[in-house]
Structures are given as C-alpha cells and as structure tokens.
XYZ file of C-alpha atoms in Angstrom:
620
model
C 14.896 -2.373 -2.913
C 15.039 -0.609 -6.078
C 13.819 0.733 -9.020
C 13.031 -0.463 -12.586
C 12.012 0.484 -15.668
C 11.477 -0.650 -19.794
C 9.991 -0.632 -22.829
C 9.402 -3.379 -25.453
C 8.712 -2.303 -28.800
C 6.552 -4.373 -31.035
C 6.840 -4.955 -34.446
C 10.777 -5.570 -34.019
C 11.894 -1.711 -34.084
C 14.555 -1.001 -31.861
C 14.397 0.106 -28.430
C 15.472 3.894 -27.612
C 17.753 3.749 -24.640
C 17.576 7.305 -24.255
C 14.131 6.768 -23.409
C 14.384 4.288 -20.509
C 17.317 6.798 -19.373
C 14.822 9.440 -18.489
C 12.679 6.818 -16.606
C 14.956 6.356 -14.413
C 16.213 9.922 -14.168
C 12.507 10.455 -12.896
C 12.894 8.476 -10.084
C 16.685 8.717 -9.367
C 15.624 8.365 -5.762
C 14.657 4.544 -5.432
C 18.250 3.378 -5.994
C 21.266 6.021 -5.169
C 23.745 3.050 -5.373
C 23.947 2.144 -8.995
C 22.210 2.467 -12.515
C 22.639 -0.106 -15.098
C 21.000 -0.540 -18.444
C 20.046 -3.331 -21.127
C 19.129 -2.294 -24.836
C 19.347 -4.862 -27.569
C 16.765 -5.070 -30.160
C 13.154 -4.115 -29.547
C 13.684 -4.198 -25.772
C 15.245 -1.492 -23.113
C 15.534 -2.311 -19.429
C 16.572 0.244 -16.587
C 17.742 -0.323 -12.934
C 17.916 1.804 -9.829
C 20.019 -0.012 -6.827
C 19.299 0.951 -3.376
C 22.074 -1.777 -2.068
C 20.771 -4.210 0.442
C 21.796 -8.010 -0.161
C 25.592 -8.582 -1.567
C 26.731 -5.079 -1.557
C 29.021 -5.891 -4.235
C 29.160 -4.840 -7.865
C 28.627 -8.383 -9.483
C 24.840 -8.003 -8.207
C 24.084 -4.731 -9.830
C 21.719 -5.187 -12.448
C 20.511 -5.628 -14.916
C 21.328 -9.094 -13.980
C 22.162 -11.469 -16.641
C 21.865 -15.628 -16.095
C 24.911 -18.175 -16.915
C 23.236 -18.976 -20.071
C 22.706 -15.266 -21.544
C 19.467 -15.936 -22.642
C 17.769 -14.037 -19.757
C 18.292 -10.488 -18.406
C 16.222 -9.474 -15.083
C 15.703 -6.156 -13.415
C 14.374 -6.554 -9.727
C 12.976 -4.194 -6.881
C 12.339 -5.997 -3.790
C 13.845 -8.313 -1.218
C 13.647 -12.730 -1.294
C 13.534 -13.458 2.240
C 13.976 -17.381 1.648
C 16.338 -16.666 -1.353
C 19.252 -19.571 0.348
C 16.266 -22.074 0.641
C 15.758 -21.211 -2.977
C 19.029 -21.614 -3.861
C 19.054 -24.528 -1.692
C 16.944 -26.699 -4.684
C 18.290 -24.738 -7.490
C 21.168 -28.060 -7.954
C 23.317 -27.434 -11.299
C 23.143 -23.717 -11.222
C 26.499 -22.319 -10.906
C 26.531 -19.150 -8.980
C 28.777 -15.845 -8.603
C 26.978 -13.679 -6.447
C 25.504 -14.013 -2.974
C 22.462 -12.018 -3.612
C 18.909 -13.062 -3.815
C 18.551 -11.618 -7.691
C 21.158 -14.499 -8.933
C 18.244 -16.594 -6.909
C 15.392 -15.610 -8.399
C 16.712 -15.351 -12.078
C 18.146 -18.918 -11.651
C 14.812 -20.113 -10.625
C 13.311 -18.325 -13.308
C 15.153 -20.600 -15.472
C 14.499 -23.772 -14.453
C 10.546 -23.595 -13.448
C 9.380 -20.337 -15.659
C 6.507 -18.725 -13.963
C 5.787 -21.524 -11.356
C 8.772 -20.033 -9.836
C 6.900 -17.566 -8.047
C 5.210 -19.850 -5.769
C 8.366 -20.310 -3.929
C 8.960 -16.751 -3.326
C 8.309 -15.732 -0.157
C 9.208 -11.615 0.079
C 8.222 -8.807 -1.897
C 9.254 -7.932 -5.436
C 8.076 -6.226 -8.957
C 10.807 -7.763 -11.607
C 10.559 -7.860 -15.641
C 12.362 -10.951 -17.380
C 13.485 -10.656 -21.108
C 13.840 -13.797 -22.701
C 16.429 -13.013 -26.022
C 15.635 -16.309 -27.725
C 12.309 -16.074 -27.549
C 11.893 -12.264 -27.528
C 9.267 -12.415 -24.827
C 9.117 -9.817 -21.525
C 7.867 -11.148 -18.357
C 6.552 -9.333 -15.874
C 5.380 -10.269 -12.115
C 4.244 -8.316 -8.679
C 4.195 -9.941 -5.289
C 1.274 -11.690 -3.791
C 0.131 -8.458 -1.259
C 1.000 -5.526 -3.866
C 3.882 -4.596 -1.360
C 5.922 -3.326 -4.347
C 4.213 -1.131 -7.562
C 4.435 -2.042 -10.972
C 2.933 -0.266 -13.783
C 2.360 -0.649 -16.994
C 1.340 1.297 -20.715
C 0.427 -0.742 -24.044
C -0.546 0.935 -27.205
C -0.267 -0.623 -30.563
C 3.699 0.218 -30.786
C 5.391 -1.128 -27.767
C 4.949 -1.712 -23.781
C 6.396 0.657 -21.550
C 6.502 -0.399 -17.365
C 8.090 1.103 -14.509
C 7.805 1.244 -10.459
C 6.613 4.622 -10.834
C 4.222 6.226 -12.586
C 5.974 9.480 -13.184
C 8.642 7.318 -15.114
C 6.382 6.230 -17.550
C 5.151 9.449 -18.350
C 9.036 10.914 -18.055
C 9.445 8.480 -21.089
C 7.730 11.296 -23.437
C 5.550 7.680 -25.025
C 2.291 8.942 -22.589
C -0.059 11.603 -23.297
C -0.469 13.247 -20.087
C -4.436 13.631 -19.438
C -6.060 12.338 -16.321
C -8.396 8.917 -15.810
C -11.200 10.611 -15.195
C -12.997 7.106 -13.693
C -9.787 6.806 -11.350
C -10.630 9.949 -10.087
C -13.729 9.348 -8.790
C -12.066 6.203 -6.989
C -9.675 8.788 -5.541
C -12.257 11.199 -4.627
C -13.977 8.273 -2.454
C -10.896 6.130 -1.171
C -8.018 8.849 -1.471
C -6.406 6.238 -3.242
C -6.805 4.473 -6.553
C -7.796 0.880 -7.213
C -6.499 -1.657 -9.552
C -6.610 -1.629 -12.566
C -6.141 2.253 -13.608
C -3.870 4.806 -12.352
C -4.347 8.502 -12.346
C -3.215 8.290 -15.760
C -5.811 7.637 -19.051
C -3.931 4.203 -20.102
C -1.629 3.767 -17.949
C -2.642 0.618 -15.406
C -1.240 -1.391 -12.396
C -0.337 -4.748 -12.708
C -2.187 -6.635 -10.226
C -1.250 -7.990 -6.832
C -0.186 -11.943 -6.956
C -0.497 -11.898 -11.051
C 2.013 -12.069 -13.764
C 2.067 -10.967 -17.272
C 3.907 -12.199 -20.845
C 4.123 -10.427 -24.247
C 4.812 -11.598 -27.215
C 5.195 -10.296 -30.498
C 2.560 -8.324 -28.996
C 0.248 -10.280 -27.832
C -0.437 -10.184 -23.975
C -0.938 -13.144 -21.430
C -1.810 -12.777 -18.052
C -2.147 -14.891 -15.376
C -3.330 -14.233 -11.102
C -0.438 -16.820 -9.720
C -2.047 -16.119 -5.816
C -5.209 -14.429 -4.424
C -6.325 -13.644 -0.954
C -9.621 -14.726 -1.306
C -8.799 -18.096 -2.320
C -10.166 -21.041 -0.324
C -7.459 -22.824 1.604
C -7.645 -25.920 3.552
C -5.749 -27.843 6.254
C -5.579 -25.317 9.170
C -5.489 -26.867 12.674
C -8.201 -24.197 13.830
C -9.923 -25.991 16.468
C -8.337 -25.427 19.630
C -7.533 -21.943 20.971
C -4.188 -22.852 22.362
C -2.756 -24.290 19.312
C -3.981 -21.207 17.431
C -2.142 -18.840 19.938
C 1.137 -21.225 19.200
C 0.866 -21.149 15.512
C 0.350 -16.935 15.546
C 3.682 -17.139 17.614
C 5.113 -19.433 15.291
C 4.170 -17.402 12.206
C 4.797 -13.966 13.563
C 8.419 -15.383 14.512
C 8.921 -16.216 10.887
C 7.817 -13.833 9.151
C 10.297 -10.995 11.109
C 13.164 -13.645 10.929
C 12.632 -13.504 7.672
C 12.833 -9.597 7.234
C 15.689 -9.747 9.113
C 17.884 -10.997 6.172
C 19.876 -8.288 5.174
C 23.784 -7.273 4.658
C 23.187 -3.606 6.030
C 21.795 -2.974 9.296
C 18.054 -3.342 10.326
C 15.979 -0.789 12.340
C 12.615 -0.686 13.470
C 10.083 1.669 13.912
C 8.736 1.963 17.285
C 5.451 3.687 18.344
C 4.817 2.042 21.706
C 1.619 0.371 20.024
C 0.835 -2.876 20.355
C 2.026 -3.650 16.072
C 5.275 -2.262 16.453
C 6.352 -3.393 20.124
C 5.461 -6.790 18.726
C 7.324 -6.392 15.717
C 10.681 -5.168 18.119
C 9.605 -8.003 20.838
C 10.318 -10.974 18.074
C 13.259 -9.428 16.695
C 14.818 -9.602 19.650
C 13.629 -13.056 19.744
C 14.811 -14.032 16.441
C 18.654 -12.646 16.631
C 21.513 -12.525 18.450
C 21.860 -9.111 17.383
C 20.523 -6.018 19.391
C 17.950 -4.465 17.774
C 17.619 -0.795 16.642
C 14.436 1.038 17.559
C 13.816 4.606 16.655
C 11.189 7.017 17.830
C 9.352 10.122 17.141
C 9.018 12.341 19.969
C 7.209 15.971 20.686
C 7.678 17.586 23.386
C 3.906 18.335 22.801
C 2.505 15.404 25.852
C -1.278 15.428 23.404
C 1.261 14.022 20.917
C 4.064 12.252 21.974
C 3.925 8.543 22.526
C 7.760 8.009 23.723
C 7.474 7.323 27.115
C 5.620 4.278 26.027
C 8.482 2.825 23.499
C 10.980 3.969 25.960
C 9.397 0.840 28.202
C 9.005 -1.649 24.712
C 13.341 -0.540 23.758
C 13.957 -0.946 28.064
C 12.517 -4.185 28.059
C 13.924 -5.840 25.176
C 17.567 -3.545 25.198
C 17.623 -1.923 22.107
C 19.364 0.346 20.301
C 17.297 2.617 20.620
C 16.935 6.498 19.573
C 14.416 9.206 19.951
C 14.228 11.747 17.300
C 12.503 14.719 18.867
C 10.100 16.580 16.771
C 8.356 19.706 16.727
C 4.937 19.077 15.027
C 5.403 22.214 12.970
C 7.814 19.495 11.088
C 4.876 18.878 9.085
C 4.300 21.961 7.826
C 7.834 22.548 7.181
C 7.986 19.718 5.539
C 4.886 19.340 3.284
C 6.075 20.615 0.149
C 8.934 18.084 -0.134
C 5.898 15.386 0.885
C 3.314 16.251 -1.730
C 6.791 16.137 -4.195
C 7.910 13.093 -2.707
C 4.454 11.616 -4.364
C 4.463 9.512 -7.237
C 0.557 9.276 -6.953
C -1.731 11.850 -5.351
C -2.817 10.379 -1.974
C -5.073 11.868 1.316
C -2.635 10.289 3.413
C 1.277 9.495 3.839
C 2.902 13.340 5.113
C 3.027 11.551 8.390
C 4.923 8.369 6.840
C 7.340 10.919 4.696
C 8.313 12.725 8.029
C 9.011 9.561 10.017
C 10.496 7.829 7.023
C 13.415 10.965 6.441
C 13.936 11.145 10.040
C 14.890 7.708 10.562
C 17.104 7.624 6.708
C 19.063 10.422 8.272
C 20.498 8.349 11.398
C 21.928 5.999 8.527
C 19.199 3.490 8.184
C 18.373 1.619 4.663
C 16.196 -1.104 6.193
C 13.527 -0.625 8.899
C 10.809 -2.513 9.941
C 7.215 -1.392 10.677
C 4.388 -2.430 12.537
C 1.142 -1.885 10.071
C -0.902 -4.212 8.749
C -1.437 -5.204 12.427
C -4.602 -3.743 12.636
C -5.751 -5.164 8.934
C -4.997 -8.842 10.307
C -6.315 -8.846 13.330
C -9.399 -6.498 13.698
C -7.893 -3.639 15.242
C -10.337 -0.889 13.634
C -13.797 -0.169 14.753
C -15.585 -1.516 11.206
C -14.408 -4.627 12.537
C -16.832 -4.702 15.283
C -19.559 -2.193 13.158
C -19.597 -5.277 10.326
C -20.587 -7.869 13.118
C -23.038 -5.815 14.239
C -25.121 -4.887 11.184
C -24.693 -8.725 10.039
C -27.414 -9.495 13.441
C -30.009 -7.348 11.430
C -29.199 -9.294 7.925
C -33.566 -9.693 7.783
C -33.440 -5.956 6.566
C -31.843 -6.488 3.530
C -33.913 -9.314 2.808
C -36.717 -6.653 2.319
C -37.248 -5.425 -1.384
C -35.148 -2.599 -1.748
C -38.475 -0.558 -3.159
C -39.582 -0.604 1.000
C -36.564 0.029 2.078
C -36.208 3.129 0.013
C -38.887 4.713 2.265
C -37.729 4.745 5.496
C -34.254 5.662 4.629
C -35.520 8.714 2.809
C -36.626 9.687 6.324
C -33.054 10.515 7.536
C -31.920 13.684 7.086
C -29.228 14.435 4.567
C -27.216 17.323 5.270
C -24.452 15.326 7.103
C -21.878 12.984 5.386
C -22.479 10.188 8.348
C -26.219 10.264 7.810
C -25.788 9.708 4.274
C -23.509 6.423 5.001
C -26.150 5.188 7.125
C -28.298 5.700 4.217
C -26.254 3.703 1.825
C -25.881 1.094 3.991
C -29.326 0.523 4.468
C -30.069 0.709 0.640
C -27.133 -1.580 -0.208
C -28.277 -4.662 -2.279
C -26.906 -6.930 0.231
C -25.504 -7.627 3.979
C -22.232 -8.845 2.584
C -18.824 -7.488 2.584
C -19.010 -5.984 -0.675
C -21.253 -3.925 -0.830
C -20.713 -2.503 3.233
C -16.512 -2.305 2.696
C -16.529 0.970 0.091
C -19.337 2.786 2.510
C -16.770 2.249 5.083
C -14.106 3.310 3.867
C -15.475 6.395 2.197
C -13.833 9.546 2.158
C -16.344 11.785 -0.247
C -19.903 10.464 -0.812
C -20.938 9.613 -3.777
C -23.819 12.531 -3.308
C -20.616 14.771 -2.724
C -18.513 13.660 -5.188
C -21.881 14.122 -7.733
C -22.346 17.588 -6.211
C -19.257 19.091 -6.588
C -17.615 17.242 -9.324
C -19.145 15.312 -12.976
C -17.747 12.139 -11.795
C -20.872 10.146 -11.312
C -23.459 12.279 -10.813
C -23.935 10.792 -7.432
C -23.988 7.045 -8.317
C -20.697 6.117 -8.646
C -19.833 2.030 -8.729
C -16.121 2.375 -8.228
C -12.938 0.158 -9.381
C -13.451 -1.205 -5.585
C -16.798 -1.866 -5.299
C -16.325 -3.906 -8.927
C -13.119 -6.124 -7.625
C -14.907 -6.823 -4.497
C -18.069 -8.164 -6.250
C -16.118 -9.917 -8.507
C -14.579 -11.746 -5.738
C -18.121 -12.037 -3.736
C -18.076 -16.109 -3.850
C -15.017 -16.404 -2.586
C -15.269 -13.830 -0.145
C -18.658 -15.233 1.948
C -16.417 -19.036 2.547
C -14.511 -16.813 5.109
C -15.683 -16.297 8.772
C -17.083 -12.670 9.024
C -13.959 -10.701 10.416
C -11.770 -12.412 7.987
C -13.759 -11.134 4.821
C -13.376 -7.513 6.423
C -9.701 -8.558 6.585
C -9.707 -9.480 2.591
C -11.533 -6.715 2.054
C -8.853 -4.240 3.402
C -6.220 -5.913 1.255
C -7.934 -5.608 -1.607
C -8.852 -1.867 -0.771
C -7.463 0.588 1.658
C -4.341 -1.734 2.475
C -2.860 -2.605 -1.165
C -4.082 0.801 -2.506
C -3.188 3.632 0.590
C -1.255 1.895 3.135
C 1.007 0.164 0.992
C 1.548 2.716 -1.523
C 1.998 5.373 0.579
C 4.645 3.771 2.159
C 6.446 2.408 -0.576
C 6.644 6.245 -2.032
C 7.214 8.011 0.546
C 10.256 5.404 2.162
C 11.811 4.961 -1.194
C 11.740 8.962 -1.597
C 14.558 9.170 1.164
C 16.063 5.694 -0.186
C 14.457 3.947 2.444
C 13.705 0.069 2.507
C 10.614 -0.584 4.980
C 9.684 -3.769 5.614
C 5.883 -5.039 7.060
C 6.177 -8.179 8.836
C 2.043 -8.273 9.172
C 2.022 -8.906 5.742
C 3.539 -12.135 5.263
C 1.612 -14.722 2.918
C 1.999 -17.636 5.503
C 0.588 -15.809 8.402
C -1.996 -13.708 6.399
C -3.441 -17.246 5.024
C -3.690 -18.149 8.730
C -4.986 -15.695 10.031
C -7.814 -15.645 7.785
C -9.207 -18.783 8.459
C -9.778 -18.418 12.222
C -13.060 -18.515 12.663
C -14.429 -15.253 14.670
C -15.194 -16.967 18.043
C -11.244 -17.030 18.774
C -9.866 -13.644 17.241
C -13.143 -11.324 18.057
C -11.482 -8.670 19.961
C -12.580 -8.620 23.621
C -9.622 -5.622 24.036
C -7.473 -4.263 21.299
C -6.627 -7.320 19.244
C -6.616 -9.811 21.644
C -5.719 -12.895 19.996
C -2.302 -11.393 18.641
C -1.805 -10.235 21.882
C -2.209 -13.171 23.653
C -0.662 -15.256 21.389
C 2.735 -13.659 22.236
C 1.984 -13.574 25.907
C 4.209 -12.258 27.945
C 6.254 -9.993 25.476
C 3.701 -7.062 25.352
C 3.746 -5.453 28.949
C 0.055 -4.393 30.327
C 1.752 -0.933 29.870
C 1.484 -0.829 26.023
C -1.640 -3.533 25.760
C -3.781 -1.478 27.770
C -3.017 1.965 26.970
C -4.816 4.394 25.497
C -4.189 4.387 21.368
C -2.953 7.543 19.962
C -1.351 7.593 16.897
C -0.500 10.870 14.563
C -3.370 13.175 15.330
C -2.371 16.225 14.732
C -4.207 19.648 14.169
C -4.915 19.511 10.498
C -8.127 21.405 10.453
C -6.344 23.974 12.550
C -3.657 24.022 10.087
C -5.832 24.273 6.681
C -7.753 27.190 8.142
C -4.676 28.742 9.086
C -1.056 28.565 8.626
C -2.098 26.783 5.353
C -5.024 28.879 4.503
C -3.063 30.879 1.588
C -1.595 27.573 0.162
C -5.167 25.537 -0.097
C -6.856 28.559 -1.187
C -4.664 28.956 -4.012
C -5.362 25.176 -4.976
C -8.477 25.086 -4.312
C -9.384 27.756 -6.761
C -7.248 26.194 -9.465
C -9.057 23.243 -9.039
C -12.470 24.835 -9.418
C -11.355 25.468 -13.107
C -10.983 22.222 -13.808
C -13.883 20.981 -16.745
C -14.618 17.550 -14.107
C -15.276 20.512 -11.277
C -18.190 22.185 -10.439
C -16.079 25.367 -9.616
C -18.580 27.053 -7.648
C -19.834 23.999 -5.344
C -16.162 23.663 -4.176
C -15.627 27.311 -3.551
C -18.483 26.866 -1.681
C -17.715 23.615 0.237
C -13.892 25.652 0.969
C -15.894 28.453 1.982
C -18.090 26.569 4.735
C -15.371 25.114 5.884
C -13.691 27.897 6.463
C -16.605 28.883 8.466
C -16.195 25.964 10.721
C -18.649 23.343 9.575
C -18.364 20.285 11.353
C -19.803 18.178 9.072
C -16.620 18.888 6.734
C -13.883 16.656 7.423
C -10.172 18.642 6.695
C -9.660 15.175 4.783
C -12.012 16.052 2.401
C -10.249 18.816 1.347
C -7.341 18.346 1.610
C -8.524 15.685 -1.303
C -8.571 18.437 -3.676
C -5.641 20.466 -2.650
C -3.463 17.008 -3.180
C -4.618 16.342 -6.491
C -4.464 20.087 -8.219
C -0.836 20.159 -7.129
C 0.036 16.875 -8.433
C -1.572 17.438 -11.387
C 0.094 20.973 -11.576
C 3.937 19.352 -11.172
C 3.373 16.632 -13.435
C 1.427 18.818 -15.947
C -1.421 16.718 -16.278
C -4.878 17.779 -17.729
C-alpha cells in the first residue's frame, strides 16, 4: 500500500521534478517507509512506500524492469503475485515482492496483464522507448487514481490534494460534482470535487501518447457471465465457503503481521472465522469498546476471538473520542465525505497497537442483501403495473402527498420515476438531500438534478435487468454508495494513519458469484442468510441472531451542542458561497436547531464538511 504520483508533459518539454516532489509531500502519509523518484524527459514519477511485501530496499520504487525500458510506481497489494510469477518463465528476478510481478507481466502481455491480477492496485507504467504512460485501477475501485489533462501535460496521483499541491490546477470547485455530493455525500465517477480534475474508472485502463489518450474498461460488474453451477442450494452454500475461504487466504499474504477488525457482526466474525481457517497462524482481532452498554458491542467479539483463540485486544473508548478527534478526521480527508469519522477513529486506534495490515468485514452487507432496500426493491417490483401508467396520470395522485417531509418526497419520486428498474429506484435510495432540497437551498439543479449516478446507472441499464433482482441492487451499490463512500472513505482515512485495510467481501471471484444467484436462494429469511449458512457452524447463534448495532452515536445531540459553535461558524461561511442560497440554509440550520425531525444531522453536517474542506484546501 502506497502512494503515487506524476506528470507527463506533452510536446517533449521536460518534466519538473520539483513538481512531483510536492505531490508527494501532500500526502507524505500513504507511505512513511520510503520515497523514490523517476524524472527523465517529459515524464516525472513519485512513490510513497508503506512497506508490506519484501521489506527490503531492492523493492522500493520506482521499480525499474531487467530491460530498462519500463519504470512502474504501484499502490496496492497482488494477492496471487507467486501464481503470477509462476507463468512469467524467462524473467529473471531480484526481489520477492509482488511489484517485480506485476511489472514483469506488464512486459510480456501489455495490458492483458491485468486480467490475471487478482488484488487491488492503482499503478502508472512509463514506457522510455515508446514514450507512452500507462495507467490502470483495479476492477472494484478499491484503490483511487486521479487524473488532470490540459493541452500541456497529464498530471495523476492517489490523491486529489496532490494534484492540486502540484501548483498545475486551478483550484475552483465542480460545481456538477457538487450536486452529486449534496445527494450521495460522495462523488461519482467521472469528476472529482475539482473543475478538471477526474477519476479514472474502476476495472479501466488508460494510455497517452504524444498526447493523445486511449482508454479502455478491462472488467465491469455488470457484465454477463456464464457457467455458474446455480441450481442446487447445497452446492451454492459449498461454493460461498469455497470463495469466501479464498478470497481471505488471499489477503492473508503479507510479510508484516495481519489483524482484523472485529465488531461481533456477522461480516467481520466471518472474516476472523476463515482466517483462522486458512492459517496456521493465530489471528489478531481488535475491538472498540465503550463502557457506554447503548454502544459497546464487545461482549459479542469477546465470544467470535473465544471461539476461534485469537489474539485478541479491546481498545476501550470513550465516545467523546469523536469529538476529540474530529478535527484531525475532517484533515485526514482527501475528499469531503458525510461519512468516515467513525472509520478514522477505529483505523488510528488499531495503527497505534503496531498494525500495518488489517482486515475488515464490509462489503458484507453490499453482497449479500444485508440492508433494508434490499427487501424495499422486491417489494415495489410486485406493483411494476404502476409504472406502466403514463407518467401524465401518475403525476396526479402523487401530487396528493404532502411535501413538507424529506421521506414523503422519496415516495414521490419513486412513484414518478420513468421506470420500475434499478436505475432509476437506486439514487432515490440512497439519497441524502432531495433534489427539491438541494434546488431550495443551493443553484445546483433547481430541483431536477440527473446526477453522475443516475447517468452511469442508465448507461449500464441493459446489462443491469440480465441479473436476478437482488443482484442488480448489489451492482448498483458498487457502482454507487460502495466504490464512491465506502471504499473511499476507507482508503483515506486508513492510509491517513499508514494503515493497509483489506475487504475480503470484495473479491472479483466471489462478487461474480454471488451475483448470479438467483433470488430464491440468497433472499434473506434472517440477516443474510445464505452467507450465513453457507459457513455453518462458524457463526455462533450468539452473533447470527443478535440484535445489529453498529456506530450510532449521538450526532444530532452533538451538532446542537458541544459542536454548535463549530457548525455555526461553517455553516454561515457556507451561506456566502455564490452556489448557496445563504438565507435558505441559515434557515434550514436554524430549524434544526429548533429540533425538527424531519432534518436529518446528516444533512448538515453535508455542509459543514464541505466549507471546511474547501476552506483548508482553498478552493472556490
């Protein structure tokens, strides 16, 4: 795990190392171990090493092949990196480590090389001959990449605050990304919160040269796959076991110790229940306790680490921690996001027992139905007759619902959506703001807002409708909240404390699985059933059955209160912003101050994120 950075100039000028030196100044924090550097005619590469495979200098990077004519930078992990090696016959090797691998690979098959890849990585590949830059991201968007082209050169980086630390970025906000933010708390592929600055996409590689740009989607989640043995409930629950097995044996390859996180939920007690499955070695679990019983789900991983004999520690917590610690989270952000304090907290407690590596249960939930839209989609496919009726009728009856409340006014989308299908129900559930909000208080749509989301998702609509109906809510969340919250938010806020987390629920083999079970064997009939029960008996009934909990703590307490001065103050800033109409958030901050219910502390909190991002990275 690491970070990189670069910049190709076109028109053969030379490269300004000084330049890719303050990219990775900017985010110093993805790779404590080492920085190397490559400048040589028009190109510049950077690299951050956060040491985790061959520990030794000969794999620091940037890594240069046998022949010279390539030289790699690399952030991620190859779990099958010996198999690789394994076919890579004629190659002679000096280093142990999986970026020899991949660079080697790189050689021999070009781009196809990715296809063997299983892990997660965002690399950059300068060819000297040929004076060409490749660039690729793993197939789930587990790692960032982005990217800036203007008519003089390409500048990318894992971070957006390099890019703009390169001084080659005016620094104004994307004023269409933020009304994907303002909705999702997130931002979609392709922008960023940056005008011009864009993310490379999930499963997709790019090549310039001599400044011409070629692109390229090497894997895709919605893509039809055949073959599946996915007729007989049994074998299903064998091949889950099989897969799951793999995919943490597989995140298990490591030269520095591996931890786990360990809630007591059913995702992360199956995640600890297969590594101790897969190793000889005892695993170590680590906990976040409160003394606070409304909040504190120990005694329920104290039975997961009992069972299975961990390693295992308990970190006691005050949940005042999060307050204390919310400045150094909203600075550990390379991208303003709603969510991931909670994942910043948990992340620096466990870095500061000694951990580099950890793995984590999410994506559980994603893969096998765990959240109520699951269910809600199944539901509201039974009445599909209503959106065969002209949306002209439909418009009446809808306008009967009242419209003061943000839930009545998802109802009301959904029943005006064009269609039954996934893409156009997916953004209404997932919606932070409205889109009558976002038009009320901001200039951002004026209340109609088709977001980067909404777009990818239609764009993918043929695809998507081949799937079985819980599996299209499953792509759906990859292309969406998963790839865009989830998985950003924990890349950031790990690799702020130069931790590596690793998601075994995201592995391509068992993802592309998964999805094509048809609904009558992984419909829930208790929380996700079919994962469950395909690792019968790991999970006790203790942790199956209880009752889910999570990080829930008083937020709209704390905004109202012991954070009252600090929102207030960004609040107001923000209601000077030209995209803000200043005195419809005052107002919305005021009636939630008052205690309307109908005002979610997520929603602003939305705005209090993003004015003091924008504020620290001087943004306009």
């Amino acid at each position: 795990m690491c970070g990189i950075a670069g910049i190709l100039n076109f028109r053969s000028s030379p490269a300004e190392e000084r330049a890719t030196r303050l990219m990775t100044d900017a985010m110093c924090h993805r790779g404590p171990d080492a920085t190397g550097f490559f400048t040589e005619g028009p190109a510049s590469l950077g690299h951050l090493r956060l040491s985790i495979i061959d520990l030794s200098t000969a794999a620091n990077q940037p890594f240069i092949d046998n022949s010279g004519r390539y030289v790699m930078v690399f952030n991620g992990e190859i779990y099958n990196y010996q198999e690789v090696k394994a076919g890579l016959s004629g190659y002679a090797f000096h280093t142990s480590s999986d970026t020899e691998v991949l660079l080697a690979a790189y050689t021999k098959l070009g781009p196809a090389c990715l296809q063997l890849l299983r892990g997660f990585f965002a690399l950059a590949i300068w060819d000297r001959q040929e004076r060409e830059l490749f660039i690729a991201r793993d197939r789930m968007g587990v790692k960032p990449l982005y990217y800036y082209i203007d008519d003089q050169r390409c500048v990318f980086a894992s971070e957006v605050r390099s890019i703009l630390a390169s001084g080659y970025v005016k620094r104004k906000a994307d004023l269409a990304a933020l009304a994907d933010y303002f909705s999702y708390q997130s931002i979609g592929y392709p922008h960023s919160i940056i005008e011009g600055i864009r993310q490379l996409e999930a499963g997709s590689w790019m090549k310039i040269k001599n400044g011409v740009v070629t692109r390229e989607v090497y894997w895709d989640v919605t893509a039809a796959r055949n073959g599946f043995d996915i007729t007989d409930p049994g074998r299903i629950k064998g091949k889950i076991r099989e897969l799951m097995l793999q995919s943490v044996r597989r995140r298990l390859v490591s030269d520095v110790p591996v931890g786990a996180f360990l809630s007591g939920g059913i995702d992360s007690s199956a995640v600890v229940a297969l590594m101790a499955e897969a190793s000889d070695a005892t695993p170590n679990t680590f906990t976040i306790s409160f003394e606070e019983k409304e909040y504190d789900e120990s005694p329920y991983a104290d039975i997961v680490a009992k069972k299975f004999r961990t390693n295992h520690t308990t970190i006691l917590l005050k949940p005042t921690v999060f307050l204390d610690e919310l400045q150094a989270g909203l600075d550990a952000m390379d991208i303003p996001s709603g969510d991931g304090i909670n994942t910043y907290v948990v992340s620096k407690a466990i870095a500061r027992q000694g951990m580099r590596v950890a793995l984590s249960g999410v994506g559980g939930d994603e893969l096998f139905a765990g959240y109520p839209f699951f269910n809600s989609y199944l539901q509201l496919r039974k009445y599909g007759f209503w959106w065969g009726i002209p949306a002209g009728l439909r418009k009446g009856p809808t306008s009967l619902l009242p419209h003061r409340t943000g839930k009545q006014d998802r109802i009301r989308q959904l029943l005006r959506a064009p269609s039954a299908g996934i893409a156009d129900f997916y953004p209404v559930f997932r919606q932070i703001l409205t889109p009558a909000r976002i038009g009320a208080i901001t200039s951002l749509g004026n209340g109609a807002l088709d977001t980067a989301m909404h777009q990818q998702l239609m764009a993918k609509k043929a695809s998507l409708k081949h799937f079985p109906l819980l599996s299209q809510v499953s792509a759906a969340e990859y292309l969406g909240y998963t790839q865009h919250t989830l998985l950003k938010d924990t890349d950031q806020m790990s690799m702020a404390v130069s931790l590596e987390v690793r998601e075994p629920f995201f592995d391509q083999d068992l993802v592309e699985y998964v999805l094509a079970i048809p609904d009558e064997y992984k419909k829930p009939t208790y929380p996700k059933s079919l994962l469950v029960e395909s690792l019968k008996p790991l999970l006790p009934d203790e942790i199956v059955f209880r009752k889910k909990q999570g990080f829930v703590f008083p937020w709209n307490t704390w905004l109202r209160k012991d954070l009252y001065s600090f929102c207030d103050g960004y609040i107001r800033n923000m209601a000077t912003r030209p995209f803000i109409h200043g005195d419809q958030l005052i107002g919305y901050w005021q009636d939630f101050l008052k205690g309307d219910q109908d005002i979610r502390w997520t929603e602003i909190w939305l705005f209090v994120v993003l004015e003091y991002w924008l504020e620290k990275n001087h943004v306009e």
